[in-house]
Each structure stands twice: as structure tokens, then as C-alpha cells.
Short mmCIF file of C-alpha atoms in Angstrom, two decimals:
data_model
loop_
_atom_site.label_atom_id
_atom_site.label_comp_id
_atom_site.label_asym_id
_atom_site.label_seq_id
_atom_site.Cartn_x
_atom_site.Cartn_y
_atom_site.Cartn_z
CA MET F 1 84.29 26.18 -25.94
CA TYR F 2 83.82 29.77 -24.00
CA TYR F 3 84.18 32.97 -25.41
CA THR F 4 85.71 36.09 -24.05
CA THR F 5 84.51 40.46 -25.71
CA THR F 6 87.06 42.80 -25.69
CA LYS F 7 86.09 46.29 -25.65
CA VAL F 8 87.59 48.66 -27.24
CA GLY F 9 87.30 52.27 -26.59
CA LYS F 10 86.62 55.14 -29.16
CA PRO F 11 89.39 57.92 -30.72
CA THR F 12 88.78 60.81 -28.33
CA ALA F 13 90.36 64.63 -28.82
CA HIS F 14 91.04 67.10 -26.14
CA ILE F 15 92.02 70.72 -25.94
CA THR F 16 95.74 71.30 -24.43
CA LYS F 17 98.15 73.92 -23.08
CA LYS F 18 101.41 72.88 -22.46
CA LYS F 19 100.51 69.77 -22.91
CA SER F 20 97.53 69.49 -20.02
CA ARG F 21 94.06 69.86 -21.16
CA LEU F 22 92.19 72.39 -20.56
CA LYS F 23 88.72 72.72 -18.26
CA VAL F 24 85.38 72.28 -20.73
CA TYR F 25 82.16 73.82 -19.71
CA ASN F 26 79.67 71.99 -20.52
CA GLY F 27 81.06 69.20 -22.50
CA HIS F 28 82.35 71.72 -25.14
CA VAL F 29 83.84 75.37 -24.15
CA VAL F 30 86.62 76.11 -23.38
CA PHE F 31 89.06 79.60 -22.60
CA LEU F 32 92.40 81.17 -24.05
CA ASN F 33 93.54 84.00 -23.39
CA ASP F 34 94.52 86.09 -26.63
CA LYS F 35 97.98 85.25 -28.20
CA ASP F 36 97.32 81.38 -26.51
CA ASN F 37 99.29 78.89 -28.14
CA PHE F 38 97.48 75.12 -27.49
CA GLU F 39 97.85 71.38 -28.96
CA PHE F 40 95.44 68.67 -29.96
CA GLU F 41 95.16 66.17 -28.24
CA ILE F 42 94.08 62.22 -30.22
CA HIS F 43 93.76 59.62 -28.33
CA ASN F 44 93.21 56.61 -30.54
CA PRO F 45 92.57 53.35 -28.69
CA THR F 46 90.71 50.90 -31.17
CA GLN F 47 92.64 48.07 -32.88
CA LYS F 48 93.07 49.94 -36.06
CA SER F 49 94.57 53.38 -37.21
CA VAL F 50 92.52 56.03 -37.91
CA LEU F 51 91.74 59.39 -39.96
CA CYS F 52 91.83 62.04 -37.59
CA LYS F 53 90.69 65.66 -39.48
CA ILE F 54 90.36 69.24 -38.34
CA LYS F 55 88.33 72.14 -39.28
CA ILE F 56 89.03 75.64 -37.30
CA ASN F 57 86.79 78.44 -37.95
CA GLY F 58 84.17 76.88 -40.27
CA GLU F 59 86.83 75.65 -41.98
CA TYR F 60 89.54 72.45 -42.97
CA ILE F 61 92.83 73.37 -42.28
CA SER F 62 93.94 71.17 -44.24
CA THR F 63 92.85 68.40 -47.19
CA SER F 64 95.19 66.37 -45.70
CA GLY F 65 94.58 64.42 -41.50
CA VAL F 66 96.71 63.06 -39.07
CA VAL F 67 97.26 59.02 -38.87
CA ILE F 68 96.90 58.06 -35.68
CA ARG F 69 98.12 54.55 -35.25
CA PRO F 70 96.34 51.99 -32.93
CA GLY F 71 96.70 52.43 -29.25
CA GLN F 72 99.38 56.04 -30.43
CA ARG F 73 98.36 59.37 -28.35
CA MET F 74 99.34 62.62 -30.31
CA PHE F 75 100.26 66.31 -29.33
CA LEU F 76 99.56 68.32 -32.80
CA GLU F 77 100.86 71.83 -32.36
CA ARG F 78 100.72 73.34 -35.82
CA PHE F 79 98.04 73.72 -39.64
CA LEU F 80 99.38 70.56 -41.46
CA ASP F 81 100.25 72.66 -45.00
CA THR F 82 102.46 74.62 -43.10
CA ASN F 83 104.50 74.39 -39.24
CA ASN F 84 103.16 77.40 -37.88
CA LYS F 85 101.36 77.08 -34.09
CA PHE F 86 97.76 76.70 -33.47
CA GLU F 87 97.46 80.59 -31.58
CA PHE F 88 94.50 82.04 -30.16
CA SER F 89 93.79 85.28 -31.69
CA THR F 90 91.65 87.89 -29.50
CA TYR F 91 89.31 91.35 -30.74
CA GLU F 92 86.31 93.46 -30.81
CA VAL F 93 83.92 94.56 -32.50
CA LYS F 94 80.35 96.29 -32.19
CA ASP F 95 77.43 94.40 -31.01
CA THR F 96 75.24 94.40 -33.84
CA SER F 97 73.30 91.47 -35.65
CA LEU F 98 75.29 91.67 -38.44
CA ASN F 99 79.11 91.62 -36.53
CA ARG F 100 77.56 88.35 -34.46
CA THR F 101 76.65 86.78 -36.92
CA ALA F 102 79.99 87.72 -39.13
CA ILE F 103 81.53 85.65 -35.70
CA ASP F 104 79.28 82.76 -35.58
CA LEU F 105 82.83 80.96 -36.25
CA ASN F 106 85.27 82.15 -34.39
CA GLY F 107 86.72 79.94 -32.32
CA ASP F 108 84.98 77.25 -33.74
CA VAL F 109 86.61 73.84 -33.41
CA ARG F 110 85.35 69.69 -35.27
CA ILE F 111 88.54 67.00 -34.89
CA GLU F 112 86.28 64.09 -37.54
CA PHE F 113 87.39 60.27 -37.64
CA TYR F 114 87.38 58.56 -40.38
CA ASN F 115 87.76 54.62 -39.85
CA GLU F 116 90.18 52.89 -41.86
CA GLN F 117 89.17 51.27 -45.08
CA THR F 118 88.97 46.61 -44.84
CA TYR F 119 89.36 47.13 -48.31
CA ASN F 120 89.43 49.61 -51.43
CA GLN F 121 85.54 50.75 -50.81
CA TYR F 122 86.89 54.36 -53.19
CA PRO F 123 90.02 53.20 -55.58
CA HIS F 124 89.68 56.86 -56.27
CA LEU F 125 90.42 58.93 -53.47
CA SER F 126 94.05 56.11 -52.85
CA GLY F 127 96.51 59.01 -52.87
CA GLY F 128 99.64 59.86 -51.06
CA ASN F 129 100.07 61.24 -47.56
CA TRP F 130 101.63 62.34 -44.73
CA ALA F 131 102.63 60.46 -41.73
CA SER F 132 103.08 60.34 -38.22
CA GLY F 133 101.33 60.97 -39.89
CA TRP F 134 99.41 62.90 -42.02
CA SER F 135 96.61 61.03 -45.12
CA THR F 136 96.01 63.12 -47.72
CA ILE F 137 92.19 61.60 -48.68
CA ASN F 138 89.93 64.10 -50.38
CA THR F 139 86.27 64.09 -48.49
CA GLY F 140 84.75 66.83 -50.34
CA SER F 141 81.08 66.89 -48.57
CA PRO F 142 81.36 63.71 -46.18
CA TRP F 143 78.31 62.01 -45.23
CA TYR F 144 78.12 61.27 -41.16
CA GLY F 145 75.65 58.54 -41.23
CA ASP F 146 77.02 56.37 -37.88
CA ILE F 147 78.83 60.30 -36.60
CA THR F 148 78.64 60.35 -32.56
CA PHE F 149 78.14 64.37 -31.54
CA THR F 150 79.27 65.28 -28.35
CA THR F 151 77.58 68.24 -28.21
CA SER F 152 75.97 71.82 -30.11
CA ASN F 153 78.32 72.60 -32.84
CA SER F 154 76.83 76.24 -32.38
CA VAL F 155 76.69 78.92 -29.39
CA PRO F 156 73.93 80.48 -27.84
CA THR F 157 73.46 84.23 -29.94
CA ALA F 158 73.00 85.25 -25.59
CA TYR F 159 76.72 84.94 -25.14
CA TYR F 160 77.34 87.73 -27.22
CA SER F 161 74.19 90.14 -26.24
CA ASN F 162 75.79 89.07 -22.41
CA ILE F 163 79.07 90.41 -22.62
CA SER F 164 77.82 93.84 -24.61
CA SER F 165 75.53 94.37 -22.12
CA VAL F 166 77.45 97.05 -20.97
CA SER F 167 80.11 97.81 -23.08
CA ASN F 168 78.02 97.70 -26.48
CA THR F 169 80.97 95.65 -27.87
CA ILE F 170 81.85 91.77 -28.05
CA GLU F 171 84.94 90.17 -28.00
CA THR F 172 85.65 87.05 -29.72
CA GLY F 173 88.57 85.16 -30.49
CA ARG F 174 89.67 83.18 -33.69
CA VAL F 175 92.02 79.99 -34.66
CA GLU F 176 95.17 81.83 -36.20
CA LYS F 177 98.88 80.98 -37.63
CA GLY F 178 101.41 81.50 -34.93
CA GLU F 179 105.22 81.51 -34.69
CA LYS F 180 106.80 78.05 -36.33
CA SER F 181 106.39 74.53 -35.07
CA LYS F 182 109.04 72.28 -35.13
CA GLN F 183 106.65 69.30 -35.78
CA GLN F 184 107.65 66.57 -37.93
CA PHE F 185 105.18 64.18 -40.36
CA THR F 186 106.43 61.04 -41.85
CA ASN F 187 104.84 60.20 -45.21
CA SER F 188 101.57 57.26 -44.97
CA TYR F 189 99.22 55.64 -47.73
CA GLN F 190 96.62 54.39 -46.14
CA ASN F 191 93.11 54.33 -47.42
CA PHE F 192 90.76 55.85 -45.12
CA GLU F 193 86.51 55.52 -44.79
CA TYR F 194 84.39 58.23 -47.22
CA ASN F 195 82.33 59.07 -43.82
CA ALA F 196 83.68 60.28 -40.52
CA SER F 197 82.19 57.46 -37.95
CA ARG F 198 82.72 60.46 -35.60
CA GLN F 199 83.20 63.70 -34.51
CA ILE F 200 83.84 66.45 -31.71
CA ILE F 201 83.00 69.03 -30.90
CA PHE F 202 84.64 72.04 -29.22
CA LYS F 203 84.36 76.49 -28.88
CA ILE F 204 87.47 78.32 -27.60
CA LEU F 205 86.06 81.74 -26.39
CA PRO F 206 88.29 84.74 -24.86
CA LEU F 207 89.08 83.49 -20.69
CA GLY F 208 87.71 87.77 -20.51
CA VAL F 209 84.60 87.03 -21.17
CA LYS F 210 84.65 83.66 -18.77
CA ASN F 211 82.44 84.95 -15.70
CA LYS F 212 80.03 86.39 -17.86
CA THR F 213 79.14 83.54 -20.32
CA THR F 214 79.94 79.69 -17.80
CA ASP F 215 76.08 80.66 -16.41
CA ASP F 216 74.68 80.80 -20.23
CA ILE F 217 75.77 78.06 -21.44
CA LYS F 218 73.30 75.79 -22.74
CA HIS F 219 73.90 71.75 -21.50
CA TYR F 220 74.02 68.86 -24.29
CA CYS F 221 74.96 65.17 -23.21
CA THR F 222 78.08 64.43 -24.46
CA GLU F 223 77.65 61.62 -25.99
CA CYS F 224 74.69 61.65 -27.87
CA GLY F 225 74.37 65.15 -28.15
CA ILE F 226 70.57 65.90 -26.85
CA LYS F 227 70.12 69.26 -24.41
CA THR F 228 69.96 68.44 -20.86
CA LYS F 229 69.06 70.62 -18.15
CA SER F 230 72.15 70.90 -14.98
CA LYS F 231 70.54 69.88 -12.77
CA TYR F 232 70.09 66.27 -14.54
CA LYS F 233 72.92 63.67 -13.09
CA PHE F 234 71.68 60.51 -15.87
CA CYS F 235 70.74 61.95 -19.06
CA PRO F 236 67.17 60.88 -20.03
CA SER F 237 67.73 59.96 -23.62
CA CYS F 238 70.89 57.41 -23.58
CA GLY F 239 71.06 57.01 -20.24
CA ASN F 240 75.35 58.68 -19.84
CA LYS F 241 75.74 60.25 -16.45
CA LEU F 242 76.76 63.47 -17.29
#
């Protein structure tokens, strides 16, 4: 008797504007204008539901997350606890070391995926959810044991030192609450693992600094996260095509 194996993909996430994917530089940097609304395109190609949680500007947007069913693709355009759309808002600050530290998390995006429990391993974490959906699960401070990093989660300080060399100011931007959204969800009561199985990281920067920063972007493998060089065609660590 012969058996065949079925290749199952990993959950993916993209940042989109009007449901069109933004061009990604070096695997994690995207650019937006001031007051741009945007969405997260999330796809689950696995055979079980996954819970997706999102961290923006260094903080989770909610203790809840979106439940993505097998094969489902959705465009998330709003915060979980309020019906406000995601909006990128830019502003300028004086170029000082204290201010660079203050804005370090601006535009940081981390998208985490949690596998569905095959049995109730953590019964004390069971609870109500949003649905279509959102799942309320108190993850506390998760341990990222098997997590897949797409890149480094920080942006080089060189971005800001080069940006400010002429005007002595730094243009930066944060994800904030925008206009009202009509997107709605239903409840889900599925249970998910305590540890994230995968995370994808982006950095959103103002479009006005694009030409000043793209040459300074450090290169990382989009599969294993190791630092690479722009001339590399394949990752020297995992062999991933760059």
C-alpha cells in the first residue's frame, strides 16, 4: 500500500490598503501616507482553525483575537474592542536620543498565530470569544517556543539618524484609531494553545522617508530571520530563496 503526504502551508499575513497588498521592503518594512487606512489580510491554509492576535506600537490591540477557519482568508480593517479602522498617523519630533527611544515602537506590528487545541490542555483559559471571529483567551506572557520569525523585530537606529541629518527633525508615525468601520463579528468558543506557533513582523514608516531609508534597511531571511546581505540569493542558514 502506498501513502502520499499532503503539504500544508503556514498562516500568512499581509498589510493592505483598499485590499491591495503594500510593497514590502526587506521582508518587513512598508510605507503609508498620513491618515491612510489599512487592513490586515490574514489567510489560514492549515486544516485546523487558528487564533490570530495582533500587537501594534508595542501593545496588543485586545486580549481577544480573530479565529480564522481552515482555508479562510479575511481582511481585518478595525480594532477588536472598538469599531474604529486602523489609521496610520504621522508627525515630527526633534532629533534627540530621548525622542528616538520614545518613538522606537512607532509603527511596529506583530501578528501572532495560535494553534487550535486538540484537547483542553489549559481548561482555565476556556472562555467566551468573538467570532467569524474573535476568541477571548488570556495569554499573559506567552513563551514563543516554536515560533517562526520572518525578520528582526526592530528597525535600525540608522533610519532616524539619516532622516534627520538635514532638518534635525524625525518624521515618524503610529497606528491609531480612525473612522468608524462597518465590519462585524460573531462569537466563537474554540480553545487555542497558550504558546504562539508563528509570528510575522512588520514596520510601518511614513512614505515621506521612503527614499531616505530604503538603502539603510538591514536584510533578513524571511523564513528563519537570520541577517543576510542584499547580494545573497539564498539564505546561508536555511537555504530559503531571498
